[in-house]
Amino acid sequence: MAGPVKQRPYDSPRRRAQAADTRRAMLLAAERLFERDGFARTTIAAIAAEAGVAEKTVYLGFESKSGLLRALWNLRLRGDEAEAAVAQREWYREMLDEPDPARKLRLTARNARVVKERIGPLFGVIRDGAPTDTDVAALWERIESDFYDNQLAIVKTLAAMDALHPGLDAARGADILWTLNHPDVWRALVSRRGWSADQWEEWFAQTAAAQLLATKPVGRRRRGE
């Protein structure tokens, strides 16, 4: 005798859209509270209340508060919830493949500005939360490591073009680019000193070119670049 027929889980575009909306509401609620109160003082209960969902829904979606912070970081860093890492993104690959060294650094400045406008204070939330939570500490370490690796990849393409200053190797060049491009520098100049995003982008492109390239510093960006 045949056993009972198992019911397939009900699925529909509408249900998937509702689930995506709920997930995004939780992420945005967490972002508001993390930025206002910091990671340590923000609770799952507060995030659930802010998002208008049950605490269980938050746990089912992200498992933990640190899991939620990790998902939020990935969303803001990449611009969406697709799995592709920064190094696999079209805008990053375009910059790596750019044959002109000066324009490569202009593209680097443009991309860095776009990302930093998205991550905003979240970088500080993770840095400040790292001493209080081992998972956040691991996330912080991965962020720092990935960020340096991405800068090194950029400088290696410049080295392959023989475009670096004489005597400057890829490792030292990566240290320079990492420092100029670090989110703490963005926060110091834009958030604390009142620079506009345009001013920061121009400064970054000019300074990176002056420090790294064997040729003259990059000129001002043309409209639309």
PDB file of C-alpha atoms in Angstrom:
ATOM      1  CA  MET A   1       0.000   0.000   0.000  1.00  0.00           C
ATOM      2  CA  ALA A   2       1.380   3.352  -1.013  1.00  0.00           C
ATOM      3  CA  GLY A   3       2.259   5.774   1.729  1.00  0.00           C
ATOM      4  CA  PRO A   4       0.780   9.248   2.092  1.00  0.00           C
ATOM      5  CA  VAL A   5       1.619  11.684  -0.648  1.00  0.00           C
ATOM      6  CA  LYS A   6       3.970  14.385   0.578  1.00  0.00           C
ATOM      7  CA  GLN A   7       2.803  17.897  -0.016  1.00  0.00           C
ATOM      8  CA  ARG A   8       5.225  20.169  -1.825  1.00  0.00           C
ATOM      9  CA  PRO A   9       5.988  23.405  -0.023  1.00  0.00           C
ATOM     10  CA  TYR A  10       3.775  26.093  -1.458  1.00  0.00           C
ATOM     11  CA  ASP A  11       5.704  28.631  -3.475  1.00  0.00           C
ATOM     12  CA  SER A  12       4.714  31.546  -5.638  1.00  0.00           C
ATOM     13  CA  PRO A  13       6.263  34.751  -6.966  1.00  0.00           C
ATOM     14  CA  ARG A  14       4.064  36.694  -4.582  1.00  0.00           C
ATOM     15  CA  ARG A  15       5.256  34.732  -1.562  1.00  0.00           C
ATOM     16  CA  ARG A  16       8.892  35.102  -2.598  1.00  0.00           C
ATOM     17  CA  ALA A  17       8.372  38.846  -3.024  1.00  0.00           C
ATOM     18  CA  GLN A  18       6.796  39.079   0.428  1.00  0.00           C
ATOM     19  CA  ALA A  19       9.702  37.139   1.950  1.00  0.00           C
ATOM     20  CA  ALA A  20      12.200  39.439   0.212  1.00  0.00           C
ATOM     21  CA  ASP A  21      10.332  42.507   1.486  1.00  0.00           C
ATOM     22  CA  THR A  22      10.358  41.135   5.037  1.00  0.00           C
ATOM     23  CA  ARG A  23      14.060  40.354   4.836  1.00  0.00           C
ATOM     24  CA  ARG A  24      14.854  43.840   3.584  1.00  0.00           C
ATOM     25  CA  ALA A  25      12.699  45.406   6.319  1.00  0.00           C
ATOM     26  CA  MET A  26      14.716  43.529   8.936  1.00  0.00           C
ATOM     27  CA  LEU A  27      18.013  44.587   7.360  1.00  0.00           C
ATOM     28  CA  LEU A  28      17.001  48.242   7.225  1.00  0.00           C
ATOM     29  CA  ALA A  29      15.668  48.144  10.782  1.00  0.00           C
ATOM     30  CA  ALA A  30      18.927  46.647  11.989  1.00  0.00           C
ATOM     31  CA  GLU A  31      20.910  49.248  10.079  1.00  0.00           C
ATOM     32  CA  ARG A  32      19.030  52.097  11.744  1.00  0.00           C
ATOM     33  CA  LEU A  33      19.496  50.656  15.213  1.00  0.00           C
ATOM     34  CA  PHE A  34      23.124  49.598  14.733  1.00  0.00           C
ATOM     35  CA  GLU A  35      24.043  53.068  13.523  1.00  0.00           C
ATOM     36  CA  ARG A  36      22.112  54.770  16.315  1.00  0.00           C
ATOM     37  CA  ASP A  37      22.944  52.512  19.276  1.00  0.00           C
ATOM     38  CA  GLY A  38      25.941  50.437  18.177  1.00  0.00           C
ATOM     39  CA  PHE A  39      26.166  46.685  17.785  1.00  0.00           C
ATOM     40  CA  ALA A  40      26.499  45.716  21.449  1.00  0.00           C
ATOM     41  CA  ARG A  41      23.461  47.687  22.667  1.00  0.00           C
ATOM     42  CA  THR A  42      21.151  46.653  19.837  1.00  0.00           C
ATOM     43  CA  THR A  43      19.033  43.573  20.580  1.00  0.00           C
ATOM     44  CA  ILE A  44      17.207  41.134  18.344  1.00  0.00           C
ATOM     45  CA  ALA A  45      14.008  42.111  20.151  1.00  0.00           C
ATOM     46  CA  ALA A  46      14.548  45.759  19.251  1.00  0.00           C
ATOM     47  CA  ILE A  47      15.276  44.893  15.616  1.00  0.00           C
ATOM     48  CA  ALA A  48      12.144  42.760  15.413  1.00  0.00           C
ATOM     49  CA  ALA A  49      10.028  45.547  16.900  1.00  0.00           C
ATOM     50  CA  GLU A  50      11.549  48.118  14.548  1.00  0.00           C
ATOM     51  CA  ALA A  51      10.850  45.874  11.538  1.00  0.00           C
ATOM     52  CA  GLY A  52       7.354  44.908  12.704  1.00  0.00           C
ATOM     53  CA  VAL A  53       8.075  41.165  12.822  1.00  0.00           C
ATOM     54  CA  ALA A  54       8.385  38.463  15.471  1.00  0.00           C
ATOM     55  CA  GLU A  55      11.787  37.750  17.014  1.00  0.00           C
ATOM     56  CA  LYS A  56      11.554  34.222  15.611  1.00  0.00           C
ATOM     57  CA  THR A  57      11.389  35.677  12.103  1.00  0.00           C
ATOM     58  CA  VAL A  58      14.688  37.463  12.630  1.00  0.00           C
ATOM     59  CA  TYR A  59      16.360  34.304  13.922  1.00  0.00           C
ATOM     60  CA  LEU A  60      14.985  32.234  11.048  1.00  0.00           C
ATOM     61  CA  GLY A  61      16.288  34.757   8.537  1.00  0.00           C
ATOM     62  CA  PHE A  62      19.747  35.428   9.981  1.00  0.00           C
ATOM     63  CA  GLU A  63      20.349  32.977  12.884  1.00  0.00           C
ATOM     64  CA  SER A  64      21.970  35.624  15.092  1.00  0.00           C
ATOM     65  CA  LYS A  65      22.592  39.328  15.508  1.00  0.00           C
ATOM     66  CA  SER A  66      26.074  38.953  14.045  1.00  0.00           C
ATOM     67  CA  GLY A  67      24.612  37.022  11.104  1.00  0.00           C
ATOM     68  CA  LEU A  68      22.284  39.923  10.459  1.00  0.00           C
ATOM     69  CA  LEU A  69      25.187  42.379  10.600  1.00  0.00           C
ATOM     70  CA  ARG A  70      27.154  40.228   8.141  1.00  0.00           C
ATOM     71  CA  ALA A  71      24.215  40.134   5.705  1.00  0.00           C
ATOM     72  CA  LEU A  72      23.800  43.899   6.034  1.00  0.00           C
ATOM     73  CA  TRP A  73      27.494  44.472   5.310  1.00  0.00           C
ATOM     74  CA  ASN A  74      27.323  42.299   2.190  1.00  0.00           C
ATOM     75  CA  LEU A  75      24.264  44.195   0.993  1.00  0.00           C
ATOM     76  CA  ARG A  76      25.853  47.612   1.431  1.00  0.00           C
ATOM     77  CA  LEU A  77      29.275  46.582   0.112  1.00  0.00           C
ATOM     78  CA  ARG A  78      27.985  44.904  -3.028  1.00  0.00           C
ATOM     79  CA  GLY A  79      24.831  46.908  -3.618  1.00  0.00           C
ATOM     80  CA  ASP A  80      22.586  43.836  -3.741  1.00  0.00           C
ATOM     81  CA  GLU A  81      22.229  40.401  -2.154  1.00  0.00           C
ATOM     82  CA  ALA A  82      23.758  38.432  -5.029  1.00  0.00           C
ATOM     83  CA  GLU A  83      26.525  36.048  -3.982  1.00  0.00           C
ATOM     84  CA  ALA A  84      29.218  37.494  -6.271  1.00  0.00           C
ATOM     85  CA  ALA A  85      32.101  38.994  -4.323  1.00  0.00           C
ATOM     86  CA  VAL A  86      33.484  42.448  -5.096  1.00  0.00           C
ATOM     87  CA  ALA A  87      36.340  40.911  -7.096  1.00  0.00           C
ATOM     88  CA  GLN A  88      33.763  39.291  -9.392  1.00  0.00           C
ATOM     89  CA  ARG A  89      31.654  42.397  -9.948  1.00  0.00           C
ATOM     90  CA  GLU A  90      31.531  43.908 -13.417  1.00  0.00           C
ATOM     91  CA  TRP A  91      32.519  47.374 -12.194  1.00  0.00           C
ATOM     92  CA  TYR A  92      35.586  45.951 -10.444  1.00  0.00           C
ATOM     93  CA  ARG A  93      36.584  43.816 -13.426  1.00  0.00           C
ATOM     94  CA  GLU A  94      36.163  46.828 -15.723  1.00  0.00           C
ATOM     95  CA  MET A  95      38.619  48.758 -13.587  1.00  0.00           C
ATOM     96  CA  LEU A  96      41.162  45.919 -13.507  1.00  0.00           C
ATOM     97  CA  ASP A  97      40.972  45.517 -17.276  1.00  0.00           C
ATOM     98  CA  GLU A  98      41.360  49.242 -17.999  1.00  0.00           C
ATOM     99  CA  PRO A  99      44.600  49.634 -20.017  1.00  0.00           C
ATOM    100  CA  ASP A 100      45.279  53.283 -19.136  1.00  0.00           C
ATOM    101  CA  PRO A 101      46.900  53.629 -15.668  1.00  0.00           C
ATOM    102  CA  ALA A 102      45.526  57.101 -14.965  1.00  0.00           C
ATOM    103  CA  ARG A 103      42.005  56.139 -15.953  1.00  0.00           C
ATOM    104  CA  LYS A 104      42.313  52.944 -13.902  1.00  0.00           C
ATOM    105  CA  LEU A 105      42.836  55.100 -10.815  1.00  0.00           C
ATOM    106  CA  ARG A 106      39.967  57.394 -11.780  1.00  0.00           C
ATOM    107  CA  LEU A 107      37.727  54.307 -11.986  1.00  0.00           C
ATOM    108  CA  THR A 108      39.096  53.118  -8.643  1.00  0.00           C
ATOM    109  CA  ALA A 109      38.183  56.476  -7.093  1.00  0.00           C
ATOM    110  CA  ARG A 110      34.721  56.408  -8.641  1.00  0.00           C
ATOM    111  CA  ASN A 111      34.009  52.865  -7.447  1.00  0.00           C
ATOM    112  CA  ALA A 112      35.397  53.582  -3.978  1.00  0.00           C
ATOM    113  CA  ARG A 113      33.208  56.642  -3.627  1.00  0.00           C
ATOM    114  CA  VAL A 114      30.060  54.708  -4.621  1.00  0.00           C
ATOM    115  CA  VAL A 115      30.797  51.918  -2.148  1.00  0.00           C
ATOM    116  CA  LYS A 116      31.649  54.262   0.704  1.00  0.00           C
ATOM    117  CA  GLU A 117      28.432  56.209   0.209  1.00  0.00           C
ATOM    118  CA  ARG A 118      26.602  52.898   0.700  1.00  0.00           C
ATOM    119  CA  ILE A 119      28.513  51.544   3.682  1.00  0.00           C
ATOM    120  CA  GLY A 120      28.491  54.894   5.497  1.00  0.00           C
ATOM    121  CA  PRO A 121      28.660  54.517   9.278  1.00  0.00           C
ATOM    122  CA  LEU A 122      28.305  50.714   9.050  1.00  0.00           C
ATOM    123  CA  PHE A 123      32.059  50.323   8.814  1.00  0.00           C
ATOM    124  CA  GLY A 124      32.409  51.970  12.211  1.00  0.00           C
ATOM    125  CA  VAL A 125      29.643  49.784  13.651  1.00  0.00           C
ATOM    126  CA  ILE A 126      31.580  46.642  12.704  1.00  0.00           C
ATOM    127  CA  ARG A 127      34.947  47.983  13.837  1.00  0.00           C
ATOM    128  CA  ASP A 128      33.551  49.074  17.205  1.00  0.00           C
ATOM    129  CA  GLY A 129      31.554  45.864  17.613  1.00  0.00           C
ATOM    130  CA  ALA A 130      34.497  43.549  16.946  1.00  0.00           C
ATOM    131  CA  PRO A 131      35.843  43.574  20.543  1.00  0.00           C
ATOM    132  CA  THR A 132      32.424  42.547  21.898  1.00  0.00           C
ATOM    133  CA  ASP A 133      31.593  39.570  19.668  1.00  0.00           C
ATOM    134  CA  THR A 134      33.804  36.857  18.172  1.00  0.00           C
ATOM    135  CA  ASP A 135      31.702  36.579  14.992  1.00  0.00           C
ATOM    136  CA  VAL A 136      31.892  40.327  14.418  1.00  0.00           C
ATOM    137  CA  ALA A 137      35.638  40.192  15.081  1.00  0.00           C
ATOM    138  CA  ALA A 138      35.943  37.528  12.383  1.00  0.00           C
ATOM    139  CA  LEU A 139      33.875  39.662  10.012  1.00  0.00           C
ATOM    140  CA  TRP A 140      36.111  42.661  10.718  1.00  0.00           C
ATOM    141  CA  GLU A 141      39.226  40.621  10.015  1.00  0.00           C
ATOM    142  CA  ARG A 142      37.754  39.358   6.735  1.00  0.00           C
ATOM    143  CA  ILE A 143      36.779  42.893   5.693  1.00  0.00           C
ATOM    144  CA  GLU A 144      40.291  44.192   6.318  1.00  0.00           C
ATOM    145  CA  SER A 145      41.874  41.230   4.522  1.00  0.00           C
ATOM    146  CA  ASP A 146      39.552  41.371   1.495  1.00  0.00           C
ATOM    147  CA  PHE A 147      39.963  45.127   1.235  1.00  0.00           C
ATOM    148  CA  TYR A 148      43.749  44.855   1.165  1.00  0.00           C
ATOM    149  CA  ASP A 149      43.654  42.019  -1.371  1.00  0.00           C
ATOM    150  CA  ASN A 150      41.479  44.127  -3.681  1.00  0.00           C
ATOM    151  CA  GLN A 151      43.936  47.031  -3.471  1.00  0.00           C
ATOM    152  CA  LEU A 152      46.850  44.691  -4.140  1.00  0.00           C
ATOM    153  CA  ALA A 153      45.134  43.330  -7.245  1.00  0.00           C
ATOM    154  CA  ILE A 154      44.778  46.877  -8.576  1.00  0.00           C
ATOM    155  CA  VAL A 155      48.429  47.732  -7.963  1.00  0.00           C
ATOM    156  CA  LYS A 156      49.598  44.466  -9.525  1.00  0.00           C
ATOM    157  CA  THR A 157      47.894  45.467 -12.777  1.00  0.00           C
ATOM    158  CA  LEU A 158      49.776  48.774 -12.633  1.00  0.00           C
ATOM    159  CA  ALA A 159      53.037  46.920 -11.995  1.00  0.00           C
ATOM    160  CA  ALA A 160      52.344  44.655 -14.988  1.00  0.00           C
ATOM    161  CA  MET A 161      52.083  47.807 -17.132  1.00  0.00           C
ATOM    162  CA  ASP A 162      55.402  49.134 -15.763  1.00  0.00           C
ATOM    163  CA  ALA A 163      53.350  52.124 -14.616  1.00  0.00           C
ATOM    164  CA  LEU A 164      54.547  52.304 -11.001  1.00  0.00           C
ATOM    165  CA  HIS A 165      57.075  54.828  -9.738  1.00  0.00           C
ATOM    166  CA  PRO A 166      60.646  53.528 -10.124  1.00  0.00           C
ATOM    167  CA  GLY A 167      61.613  51.562  -7.023  1.00  0.00           C
ATOM    168  CA  LEU A 168      57.988  51.083  -5.918  1.00  0.00           C
ATOM    169  CA  ASP A 169      56.960  47.437  -5.773  1.00  0.00           C
ATOM    170  CA  ALA A 170      53.426  46.027  -5.704  1.00  0.00           C
ATOM    171  CA  ALA A 171      53.425  45.397  -1.937  1.00  0.00           C
ATOM    172  CA  ARG A 172      54.443  48.946  -1.036  1.00  0.00           C
ATOM    173  CA  GLY A 173      52.082  50.340  -3.670  1.00  0.00           C
ATOM    174  CA  ALA A 174      49.233  48.305  -2.194  1.00  0.00           C
ATOM    175  CA  ASP A 175      50.032  49.709   1.259  1.00  0.00           C
ATOM    176  CA  ILE A 176      49.754  53.230  -0.159  1.00  0.00           C
ATOM    177  CA  LEU A 177      46.507  52.580  -2.024  1.00  0.00           C
ATOM    178  CA  TRP A 178      45.043  50.734   0.975  1.00  0.00           C
ATOM    179  CA  THR A 179      45.786  53.725   3.198  1.00  0.00           C
ATOM    180  CA  LEU A 180      44.373  56.324   0.802  1.00  0.00           C
ATOM    181  CA  ASN A 181      41.260  54.241   0.122  1.00  0.00           C
ATOM    182  CA  HIS A 182      40.617  53.176   3.716  1.00  0.00           C
ATOM    183  CA  PRO A 183      37.099  53.948   4.998  1.00  0.00           C
ATOM    184  CA  ASP A 184      38.576  55.625   8.072  1.00  0.00           C
ATOM    185  CA  VAL A 185      40.132  58.274   5.799  1.00  0.00           C
ATOM    186  CA  TRP A 186      36.750  58.768   4.092  1.00  0.00           C
ATOM    187  CA  ARG A 187      35.076  59.184   7.492  1.00  0.00           C
ATOM    188  CA  ALA A 188      37.729  61.633   8.655  1.00  0.00           C
ATOM    189  CA  LEU A 189      37.500  63.862   5.575  1.00  0.00           C
ATOM    190  CA  VAL A 190      33.820  63.557   4.612  1.00  0.00           C
ATOM    191  CA  SER A 191      32.051  62.909   7.920  1.00  0.00           C
ATOM    192  CA  ARG A 192      34.331  64.895  10.212  1.00  0.00           C
ATOM    193  CA  ARG A 193      35.883  67.609   8.030  1.00  0.00           C
ATOM    194  CA  GLY A 194      32.893  68.208   5.787  1.00  0.00           C
ATOM    195  CA  TRP A 195      34.383  67.345   2.400  1.00  0.00           C
ATOM    196  CA  SER A 196      31.864  66.547  -0.319  1.00  0.00           C
ATOM    197  CA  ALA A 197      31.935  63.134  -1.962  1.00  0.00           C
ATOM    198  CA  ASP A 198      33.068  64.836  -5.191  1.00  0.00           C
ATOM    199  CA  GLN A 199      35.983  66.491  -3.385  1.00  0.00           C
ATOM    200  CA  TRP A 200      37.041  63.201  -1.816  1.00  0.00           C
ATOM    201  CA  GLU A 201      36.867  61.360  -5.140  1.00  0.00           C
ATOM    202  CA  GLU A 202      38.970  64.017  -6.864  1.00  0.00           C
ATOM    203  CA  TRP A 203      41.524  64.050  -4.048  1.00  0.00           C
ATOM    204  CA  PHE A 204      41.749  60.267  -4.030  1.00  0.00           C
ATOM    205  CA  ALA A 205      42.306  60.026  -7.801  1.00  0.00           C
ATOM    206  CA  GLN A 206      44.874  62.825  -7.799  1.00  0.00           C
ATOM    207  CA  THR A 207      46.786  61.594  -4.750  1.00  0.00           C
ATOM    208  CA  ALA A 208      46.804  57.936  -5.781  1.00  0.00           C
ATOM    209  CA  ALA A 209      48.171  58.869  -9.200  1.00  0.00           C
ATOM    210  CA  ALA A 210      50.818  61.147  -7.718  1.00  0.00           C
ATOM    211  CA  GLN A 211      51.921  58.473  -5.244  1.00  0.00           C
ATOM    212  CA  LEU A 212      51.796  55.431  -7.517  1.00  0.00           C
ATOM    213  CA  LEU A 213      52.295  56.348 -11.155  1.00  0.00           C
ATOM    214  CA  ALA A 214      55.556  57.036 -12.915  1.00  0.00           C
ATOM    215  CA  THR A 215      53.785  59.618 -15.085  1.00  0.00           C
ATOM    216  CA  LYS A 216      52.231  62.944 -14.157  1.00  0.00           C
ATOM    217  CA  PRO A 217      49.200  63.004 -11.806  1.00  0.00           C
ATOM    218  CA  VAL A 218      45.792  62.401 -13.328  1.00  0.00           C
ATOM    219  CA  GLY A 219      43.929  65.506 -14.508  1.00  0.00           C
ATOM    220  CA  ARG A 220      40.499  66.520 -13.357  1.00  0.00           C
ATOM    221  CA  ARG A 221      37.677  64.206 -14.318  1.00  0.00           C
ATOM    222  CA  ARG A 222      35.704  65.061 -17.388  1.00  0.00           C
ATOM    223  CA  ARG A 223      31.974  65.378 -16.934  1.00  0.00           C
ATOM    224  CA  GLY A 224      30.333  61.967 -17.035  1.00  0.00           C
ATOM    225  CA  GLU A 225      33.396  59.960 -15.984  1.00  0.00           C
TER     226      GLU A 225
END
